[in-house]
mmCIF file of C-alpha atoms and ligand atoms in Angstrom:
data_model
loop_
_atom_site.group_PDB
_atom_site.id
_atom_site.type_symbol
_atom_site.label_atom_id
_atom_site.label_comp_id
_atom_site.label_asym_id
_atom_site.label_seq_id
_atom_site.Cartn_x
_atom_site.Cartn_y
_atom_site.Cartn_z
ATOM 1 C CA UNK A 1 62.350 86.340 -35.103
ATOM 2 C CA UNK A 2 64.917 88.191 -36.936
ATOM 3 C CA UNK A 3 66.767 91.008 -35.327
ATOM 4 C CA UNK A 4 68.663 93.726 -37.576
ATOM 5 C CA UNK A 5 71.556 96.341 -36.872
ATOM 6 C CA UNK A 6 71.260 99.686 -38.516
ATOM 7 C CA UNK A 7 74.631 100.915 -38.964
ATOM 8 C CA UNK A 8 75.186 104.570 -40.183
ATOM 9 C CA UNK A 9 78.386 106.802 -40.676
ATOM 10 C CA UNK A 10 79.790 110.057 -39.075
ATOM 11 C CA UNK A 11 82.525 111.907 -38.977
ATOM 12 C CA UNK A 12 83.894 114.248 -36.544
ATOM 13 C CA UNK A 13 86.243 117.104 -37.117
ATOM 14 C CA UNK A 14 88.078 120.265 -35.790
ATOM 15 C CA UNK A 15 87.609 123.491 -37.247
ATOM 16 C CA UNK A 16 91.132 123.381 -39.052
ATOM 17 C CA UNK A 17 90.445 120.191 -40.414
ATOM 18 C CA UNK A 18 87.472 121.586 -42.458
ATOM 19 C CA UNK A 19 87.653 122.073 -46.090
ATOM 20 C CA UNK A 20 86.979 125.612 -47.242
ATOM 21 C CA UNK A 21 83.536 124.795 -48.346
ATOM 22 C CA UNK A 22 82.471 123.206 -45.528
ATOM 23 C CA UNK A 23 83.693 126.361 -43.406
ATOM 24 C CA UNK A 24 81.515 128.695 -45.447
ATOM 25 C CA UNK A 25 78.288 126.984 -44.594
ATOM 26 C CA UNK A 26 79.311 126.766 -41.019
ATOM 27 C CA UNK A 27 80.004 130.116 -40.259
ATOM 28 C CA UNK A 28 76.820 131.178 -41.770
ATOM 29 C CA UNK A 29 74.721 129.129 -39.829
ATOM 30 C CA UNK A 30 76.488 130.555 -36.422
ATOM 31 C CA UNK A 31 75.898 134.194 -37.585
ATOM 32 C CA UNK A 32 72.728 132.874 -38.419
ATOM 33 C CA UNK A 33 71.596 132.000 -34.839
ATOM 34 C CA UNK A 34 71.473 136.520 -34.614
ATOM 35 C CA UNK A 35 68.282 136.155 -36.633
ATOM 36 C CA UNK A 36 66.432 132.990 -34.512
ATOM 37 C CA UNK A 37 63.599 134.586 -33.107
ATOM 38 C CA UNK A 38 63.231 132.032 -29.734
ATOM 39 C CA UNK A 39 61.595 133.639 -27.059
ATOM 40 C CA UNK A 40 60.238 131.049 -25.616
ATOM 41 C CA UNK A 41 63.093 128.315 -25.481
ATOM 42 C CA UNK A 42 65.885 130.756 -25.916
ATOM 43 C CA UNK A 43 67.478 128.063 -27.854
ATOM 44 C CA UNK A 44 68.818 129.813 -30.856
ATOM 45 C CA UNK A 45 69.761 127.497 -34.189
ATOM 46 C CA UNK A 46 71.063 129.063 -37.286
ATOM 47 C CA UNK A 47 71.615 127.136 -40.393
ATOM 48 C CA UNK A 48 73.180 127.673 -44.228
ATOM 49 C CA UNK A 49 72.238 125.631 -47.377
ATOM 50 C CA UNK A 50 74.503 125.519 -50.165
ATOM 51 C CA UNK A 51 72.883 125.597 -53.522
ATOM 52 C CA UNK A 52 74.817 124.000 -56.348
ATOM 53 C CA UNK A 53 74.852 127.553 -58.238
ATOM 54 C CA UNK A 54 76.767 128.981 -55.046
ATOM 55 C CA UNK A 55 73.559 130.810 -53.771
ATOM 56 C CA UNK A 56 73.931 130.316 -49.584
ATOM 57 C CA UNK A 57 70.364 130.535 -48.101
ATOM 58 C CA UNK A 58 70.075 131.085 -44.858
ATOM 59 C CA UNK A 59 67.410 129.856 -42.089
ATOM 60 C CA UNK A 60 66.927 130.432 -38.086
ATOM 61 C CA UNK A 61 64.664 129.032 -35.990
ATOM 62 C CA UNK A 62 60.755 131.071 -35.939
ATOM 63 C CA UNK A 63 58.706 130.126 -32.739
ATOM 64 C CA UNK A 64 55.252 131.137 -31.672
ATOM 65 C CA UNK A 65 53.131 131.522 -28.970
ATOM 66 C CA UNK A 66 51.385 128.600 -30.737
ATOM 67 C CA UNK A 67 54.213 126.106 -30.286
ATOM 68 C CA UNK A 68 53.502 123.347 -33.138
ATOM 69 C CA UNK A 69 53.340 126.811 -35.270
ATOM 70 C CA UNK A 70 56.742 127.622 -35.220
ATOM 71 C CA UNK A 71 59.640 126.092 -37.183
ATOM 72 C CA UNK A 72 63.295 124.723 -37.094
ATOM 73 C CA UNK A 73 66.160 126.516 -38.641
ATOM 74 C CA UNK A 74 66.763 123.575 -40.920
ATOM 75 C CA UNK A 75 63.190 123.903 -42.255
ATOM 76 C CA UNK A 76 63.069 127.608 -42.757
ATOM 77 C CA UNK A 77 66.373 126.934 -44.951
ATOM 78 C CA UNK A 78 65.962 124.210 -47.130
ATOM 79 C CA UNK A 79 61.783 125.390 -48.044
ATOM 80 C CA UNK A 80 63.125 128.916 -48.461
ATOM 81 C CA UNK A 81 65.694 127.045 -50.752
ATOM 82 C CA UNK A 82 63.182 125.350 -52.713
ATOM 83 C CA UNK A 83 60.441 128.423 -53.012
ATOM 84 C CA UNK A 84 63.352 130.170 -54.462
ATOM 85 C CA UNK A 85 65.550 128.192 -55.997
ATOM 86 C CA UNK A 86 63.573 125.123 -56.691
ATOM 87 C CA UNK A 87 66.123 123.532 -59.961
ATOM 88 C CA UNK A 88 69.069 124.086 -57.540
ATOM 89 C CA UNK A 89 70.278 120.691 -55.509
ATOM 90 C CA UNK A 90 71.205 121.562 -51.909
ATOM 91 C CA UNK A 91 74.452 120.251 -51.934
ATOM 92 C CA UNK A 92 75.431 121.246 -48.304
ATOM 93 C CA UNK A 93 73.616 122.185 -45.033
ATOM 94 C CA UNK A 94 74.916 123.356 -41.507
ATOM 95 C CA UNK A 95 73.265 123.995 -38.686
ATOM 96 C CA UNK A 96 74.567 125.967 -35.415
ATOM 97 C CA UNK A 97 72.519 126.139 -32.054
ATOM 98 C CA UNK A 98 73.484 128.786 -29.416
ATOM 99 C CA UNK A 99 72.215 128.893 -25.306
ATOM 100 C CA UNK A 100 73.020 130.402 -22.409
ATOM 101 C CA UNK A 101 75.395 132.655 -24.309
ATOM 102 C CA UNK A 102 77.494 130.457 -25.817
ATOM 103 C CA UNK A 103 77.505 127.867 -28.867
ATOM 104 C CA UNK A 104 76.436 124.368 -27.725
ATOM 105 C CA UNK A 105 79.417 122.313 -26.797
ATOM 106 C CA UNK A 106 77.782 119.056 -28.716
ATOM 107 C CA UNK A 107 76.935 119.311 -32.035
ATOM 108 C CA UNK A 108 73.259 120.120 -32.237
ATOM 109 C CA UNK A 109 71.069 117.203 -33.185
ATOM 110 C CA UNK A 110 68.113 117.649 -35.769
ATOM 111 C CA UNK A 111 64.963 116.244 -34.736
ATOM 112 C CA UNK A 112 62.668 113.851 -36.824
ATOM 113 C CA UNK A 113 60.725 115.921 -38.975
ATOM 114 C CA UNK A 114 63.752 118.231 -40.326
ATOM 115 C CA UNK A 115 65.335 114.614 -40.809
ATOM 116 C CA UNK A 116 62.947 113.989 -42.979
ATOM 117 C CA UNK A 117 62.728 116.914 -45.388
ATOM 118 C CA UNK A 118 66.464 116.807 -45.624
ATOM 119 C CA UNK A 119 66.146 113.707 -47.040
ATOM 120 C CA UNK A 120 63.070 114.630 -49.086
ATOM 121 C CA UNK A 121 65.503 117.499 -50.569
ATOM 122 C CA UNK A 122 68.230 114.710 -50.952
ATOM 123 C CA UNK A 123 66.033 112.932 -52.555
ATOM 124 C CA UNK A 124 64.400 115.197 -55.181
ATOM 125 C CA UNK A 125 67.571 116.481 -56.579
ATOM 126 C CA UNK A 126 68.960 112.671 -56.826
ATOM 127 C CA UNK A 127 72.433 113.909 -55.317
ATOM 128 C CA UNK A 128 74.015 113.481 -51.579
ATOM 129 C CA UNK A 129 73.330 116.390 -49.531
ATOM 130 C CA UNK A 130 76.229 116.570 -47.271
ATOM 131 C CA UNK A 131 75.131 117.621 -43.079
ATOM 132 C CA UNK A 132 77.261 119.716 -40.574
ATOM 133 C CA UNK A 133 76.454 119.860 -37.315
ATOM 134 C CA UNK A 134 78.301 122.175 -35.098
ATOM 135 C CA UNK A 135 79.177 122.118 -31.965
ATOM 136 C CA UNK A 136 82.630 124.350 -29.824
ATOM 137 C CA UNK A 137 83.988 120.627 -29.121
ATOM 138 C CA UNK A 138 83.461 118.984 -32.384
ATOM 139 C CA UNK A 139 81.691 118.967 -35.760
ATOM 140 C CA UNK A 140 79.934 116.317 -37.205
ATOM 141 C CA UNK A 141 79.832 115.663 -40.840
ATOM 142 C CA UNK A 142 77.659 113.101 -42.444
ATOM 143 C CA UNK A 143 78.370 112.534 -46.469
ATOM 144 C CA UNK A 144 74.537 112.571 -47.304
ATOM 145 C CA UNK A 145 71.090 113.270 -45.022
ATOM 146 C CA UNK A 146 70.780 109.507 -45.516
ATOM 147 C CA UNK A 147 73.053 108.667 -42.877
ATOM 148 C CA UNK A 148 70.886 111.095 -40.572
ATOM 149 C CA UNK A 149 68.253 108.392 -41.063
ATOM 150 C CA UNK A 150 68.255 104.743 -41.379
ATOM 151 C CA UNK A 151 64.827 102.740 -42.976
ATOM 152 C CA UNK A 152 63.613 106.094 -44.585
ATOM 153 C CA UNK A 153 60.370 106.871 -46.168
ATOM 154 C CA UNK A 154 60.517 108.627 -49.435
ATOM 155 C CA UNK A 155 58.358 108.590 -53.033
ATOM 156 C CA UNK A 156 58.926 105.321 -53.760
ATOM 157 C CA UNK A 157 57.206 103.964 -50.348
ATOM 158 C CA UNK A 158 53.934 105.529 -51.390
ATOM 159 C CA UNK A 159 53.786 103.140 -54.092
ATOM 160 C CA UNK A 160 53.437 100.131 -51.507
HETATM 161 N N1 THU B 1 65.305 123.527 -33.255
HETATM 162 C C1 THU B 1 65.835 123.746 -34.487
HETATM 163 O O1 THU B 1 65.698 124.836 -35.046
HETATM 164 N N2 THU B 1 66.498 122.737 -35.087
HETATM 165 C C2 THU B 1 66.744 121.541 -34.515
HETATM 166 O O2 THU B 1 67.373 120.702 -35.149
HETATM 167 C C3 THU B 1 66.271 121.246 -33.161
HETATM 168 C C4 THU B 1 65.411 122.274 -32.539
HETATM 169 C C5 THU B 1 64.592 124.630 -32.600
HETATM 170 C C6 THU B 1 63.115 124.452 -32.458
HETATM 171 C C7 THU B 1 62.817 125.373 -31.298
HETATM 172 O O3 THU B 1 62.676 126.690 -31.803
HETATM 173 C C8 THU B 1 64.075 125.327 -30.464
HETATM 174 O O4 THU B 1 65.090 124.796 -31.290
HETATM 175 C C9 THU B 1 63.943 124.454 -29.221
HETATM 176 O O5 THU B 1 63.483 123.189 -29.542
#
């Protein structure tokens, strides 16, 4: 038996320690959370993608009375980003989430599946897509979607 540690890398920042860049993609995904449409978990998430042509385009969370049928902010982004813009790396993607009236304290976390089409998008454009997370207390940065998941599954895994 072998056992392994996955190690991965974050970074944690205060507002004023944000480049200007990275600012711009956060406060679009927290005016973003206006257009979440979450009326049955009344957990809003906005979220921004930053095209390498300077294009910003913006996602929110869609639910539905059919749960499975609805979709994460960080989905609605980055497919609207490719249906539109689909030569144009995503060099950049924040994401906001909003309850109870206020923004969430912790940085929000993204669950599996958007994991995995950030890194999909990472991945197709052959380019680090760098992830901000925001929370009131802190923000997380990680350099590339990558770090969001260790052991991933991408193209090259199909080929056995
Ligand atoms: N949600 C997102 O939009 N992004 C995440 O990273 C986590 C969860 C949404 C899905 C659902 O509309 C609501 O938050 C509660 O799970």
């Amino acid at each position: 038996m072998k056992e392994y540690q996955l190690k991965t890398k974050m970074k944690s920042y205060q507002w004023d320690e944000l480049s200007e860049e990275q600012r711009e993609v956060v406060a679009i995904a927290k005016e973003q959370i206006r257009h979440s449409y979450c009326p049955y978990s009344h957990f809003h998430v906005g979220a921004a993608a930053k095209l390498a042509n300077g294009v910003v385009i913006r996602g929110a969370n869609q639910e539905n009375a059919a749960y499975p049928s609805g979709l994460c902010a960080e989905r609605t982004a980055l497919f609207a980003a490719g249906a539109q813009y689909p030569d144009q790396p995503v060099v950049r993607l924040a994401i906001a989430c909003y309850t109870d009236g206020h923004f969430t304290k912790e940085p929000g976390s993204p669950c599996g599946a958007c994991r995995q089409v950030m890194l999909e998008t990472e991945h197709r454009y052959g380019g680090k897509m760098e992830v901000l997370l925001y929370g009131e207390d802190e923000i997380f940065v990680f350099d590339s979607a990558a770090d969001l998941l260790p052991l991933i599954f991408v193209s090259e895994n199909l080929k056995g």
